[in-house]
Amino acid sequence: MNIKKAYFLDADYIVKNNRTYVRLLVKGKKLTRLHLEYEPYFYVDTDESNKKDVEKIHTQAKNGEKIKVSRVETCEKILSGKRKILLKVFCHAPSDVPLIKQAMPFTCYEYNIQFAKRFVLDMKLVPFSIIHYKREGSIIKEITRIEQTDKISLSTLAFDIETYNPLGAPRENKDPIIMISYAGNHSGVISYKKAQGEFVKLVQNEKDMLEKFSEIMTQENPDVVFGYNSSNFDLPYLERRANALGANLRIGRTKILKKIRKGMVNGMRVDGRIHIDIYPAVRFFGFIGLVKAQEFTLKRVAEEVIGKKKLDIKMQDIWQFWDAGKIDQLAEYSLVDAQITKELGDHFLPLQVELSKVSKMPLFDVALSTSGQLVENLLMYEATGKNMISPSRPSDSSVKERMANPIEGAYVKIPEPGIYDNIAVMDFRGLYPTIIVSYNIDPYTVEKDKDNDENINGRECFVSPTGAKFSKGPLGLIPSVVDWLLDYRLKIKQEIKKTDKNEEKYKILTARSHAIKILTNSIYGYLGYPRARWYSRECAESTTAWGRKHIQETIDAAENAGFRVLYGDTDSIFLIYKNKQDVVDFLENINKKLPEKMELELEGFFTRGVFVGKKGKEERGAKKKYAMLGEDGRIKIRGFELVRRDWSDIAKKTQLQVLEAILREGSKEKAVAIVRKTIQRLREGNVPLEELAIMTQLSKDTRDYDVASPELSAAKKMIAQGIPVEKGSVISYVVTKSGKSVSEKAHPLEFAKDYDADYYINNQVLPAVMKILKELGYEEYDLKVGGKQKGLGDFV
């Protein structure tokens, strides 16, 4: 029997001869699949007295096959925080588990954990760790040791396809793929029309092109395959065309491409390789703020993240380039797409690898997951290691009930609108995570006694401002996980300080720190997420209640110390100061009184800040809407239109220039001149349409909208041109001169010929700047005089 070692990458399973085998994707000298026999099971809430009855339970599959229990064991587990005897029911195949569970007259647990995940949890496997194992052929007989390492190196390849699309949206049963581009160790384009570029490989027809691509995939032999929206378009299209033509398509080690759905996201598993669709990953990074792109097209993301530009060929024109014989331009366009996709994939890969390691979730799944799914996987991993039963998923009725009763959020002290000098900003380091640890907030540390006594049944308790009580010990599952994450990140940050920025280690540690931060900051939201296994209203509302208590006490202490508190929100307070040392002393005094894990930190000193009012005529300011100039010369902006994608670039750029004129130069005259110049450009028709595009994401299918809107009108015009539009699509439109209403005037950017200057002045530029200019003493008077539009110069 051979003893080997390899990096663990992923797992799935097969059933063969009535036996279930986990298939491990591992990397030694090369990627390979190894098999290990493992039994599916779930838990039943009954004891030894019912064991024989449980053993006899059977049911019938849809095909008439009799499904029986394989065997039953008695075990002790921690259920809902208490030790309990349960029965562990084994089945012959994973598909038998839900059927046997349905026939069971007792409450069941852990019956809906995907089987390969079940194995990973039980074996305490961590992606990219080294497993040492004994094997015979491809069969693992025993995993002897698991070793953590940072040495993994993954080879990558990106690909992209171009399709013939005379109707705008290609039809897989009729419209051929005309080019396939790839970028790995080598880059190139495969096509069956001749081009001059040496990077273009000429084949006879579409079928040969598909098989040539398979040959290149085999030669390149990447560990990771990147695509951009490849799960929804490229891979399904390749598969359908291969089936239609009888082509031997192999992107992985076999022909197997498996569709999966993870929450609201579609995925496509490639057998024997790790497929990463960058599109859902980028949307996730955009949601958590790591990607600032205003829309998630390959073009916009590439410009934002890696500073690269796609070649300018519009999708609807590709078929015309093909028919016109412009193959060189089309091939170069396709190649650049593949190369950009690879650069993006390589850019995000270190962070995705670290998210995989920290969450204990395989890389393929990480690329399709939300932060809540990452958190849940980590909690299930830790629960299994502590002999705990993971809670079941909530029923639809429970989810609806939870959603109908939202949890009270954070405390906000609204700022008075105005322009201020000498602002000190302090915030609590990881407020909600440190509260969870400090007060042992966990669904199973909640004490049910209703009295306000801090001592229940001999156990000391923390009493939250809501009245909920949490035992002081031992530390619950969730606070123990958060505690580990907080300490782990602190250790990583200390290592980062000692590491040269040019070392590969620095890149790994930085990615790991980001990964830990993402999970740590997601745990509070997970506790209050209606579909979470560990949902707890008492935990979530106690966390925010303690947050409100600490921020309000800090504000009171600041005012008692003689500071003017300008603004407070969730975990931050903004003070007007005269002496920096007073701020430092105040910080030290607050931290002496906080629980050990909690800390108030100085974010920085800001020389000037602009805080604006709410919509309407209220004199009070708006929360999370301000701009400040730091001592380092950087401008911190929150809530203004320039950080939103549903405003045009011209409005956002004008707003930014106005803010810079005020914050950097203190010049209201320059700020006004900037607005006048923008209005003049608009009136003269000198603004490129790209600067006027407004982007909005469709929240539902176009057929489900009851009220007409500009984005809906633009979307319908795109559909009329054969361009596919669905829920989640980002519509980029320009308000033109043609039409009566704004909706009628809205045209997709690629089809717009002109623009309505009055619309952009009144509905984009002026609303974006007048909130700021109002703080300088300017007022926006009635803009309509004698039926003509007045410019800014007429009323300031």
GROMACS .gro file of N, CA, C and O in nm, residues 54-58 67-72 89-92 100 104:
model
   68
   54VAL      N    1  -3.634   0.190   1.417
   54VAL     CA    2  -3.571   0.276   1.315
   54VAL      C    3  -3.500   0.191   1.211
   54VAL      O    4  -3.503   0.222   1.090
   55GLU      N    5  -3.435   0.083   1.253
   55GLU     CA    6  -3.363  -0.005   1.159
   55GLU      C    7  -3.457  -0.065   1.055
   55GLU      O    8  -3.416  -0.096   0.943
   56LYS      N    9  -3.584  -0.083   1.092
   56LYS     CA   10  -3.680  -0.148   1.002
   56LYS      C   11  -3.747  -0.051   0.904
   56LYS      O   12  -3.820  -0.093   0.814
   57ILE      N   13  -3.726   0.079   0.924
   57ILE     CA   14  -3.794   0.178   0.839
   57ILE      C   15  -3.748   0.166   0.695
   57ILE      O   16  -3.630   0.153   0.665
   58HIS      N   17  -3.843   0.168   0.605
   58HIS     CA   18  -3.812   0.162   0.462
   58HIS      C   19  -3.915   0.245   0.387
   58HIS      O   20  -4.019   0.283   0.441
   67ILE      N   21  -3.628   0.135  -0.068
   67ILE     CA   22  -3.518   0.205  -0.001
   67ILE      C   23  -3.519   0.167   0.146
   67ILE      O   24  -3.620   0.186   0.216
   68LYS      N   25  -3.407   0.112   0.194
   68LYS     CA   26  -3.398   0.067   0.333
   68LYS      C   27  -3.285   0.138   0.407
   68LYS      O   28  -3.190   0.186   0.346
   69VAL      N   29  -3.296   0.140   0.539
   69VAL     CA   30  -3.189   0.189   0.625
   69VAL      C   31  -3.072   0.090   0.616
   69VAL      O   32  -3.091  -0.031   0.617
   70SER      N   33  -2.952   0.142   0.607
   70SER     CA   34  -2.833   0.055   0.601
   70SER      C   35  -2.799   0.002   0.740
   70SER      O   36  -2.788  -0.118   0.762
   71ARG      N   37  -2.783   0.090   0.835
   71ARG     CA   38  -2.756   0.051   0.974
   71ARG      C   39  -2.780   0.170   1.064
   71ARG      O   40  -2.793   0.284   1.016
   72VAL      N   41  -2.782   0.148   1.196
   72VAL     CA   42  -2.811   0.253   1.293
   72VAL      C   43  -2.712   0.244   1.409
   72VAL      O   44  -2.682   0.134   1.457
   89VAL      N   45  -2.839   0.741   1.167
   89VAL     CA   46  -2.899   0.651   1.068
   89VAL      C   47  -2.819   0.657   0.938
   89VAL      O   48  -2.810   0.763   0.874
   90PHE      N   49  -2.763   0.543   0.897
   90PHE     CA   50  -2.683   0.535   0.776
   90PHE      C   51  -2.770   0.486   0.660
   90PHE      O   52  -2.859   0.403   0.678
   91CYS      N   53  -2.738   0.538   0.540
   91CYS     CA   54  -2.811   0.500   0.420
   91CYS      C   55  -2.714   0.447   0.315
   91CYS      O   56  -2.592   0.467   0.324
   92HIS      N   57  -2.768   0.380   0.212
   92HIS     CA   58  -2.682   0.321   0.109
   92HIS      C   59  -2.630   0.427   0.011
   92HIS      O   60  -2.519   0.414  -0.042
  100ILE      N   61  -3.563   0.839   0.336
  100ILE     CA   62  -3.572   0.775   0.467
  100ILE      C   63  -3.615   0.877   0.573
  100ILE      O   64  -3.697   0.848   0.661
  104MET      N   65  -3.946   0.883   0.848
  104MET     CA   66  -3.910   0.873   0.990
  104MET      C   67  -4.015   0.942   1.077
  104MET      O   68  -4.051   1.056   1.052
   0.00000   0.00000   0.00000
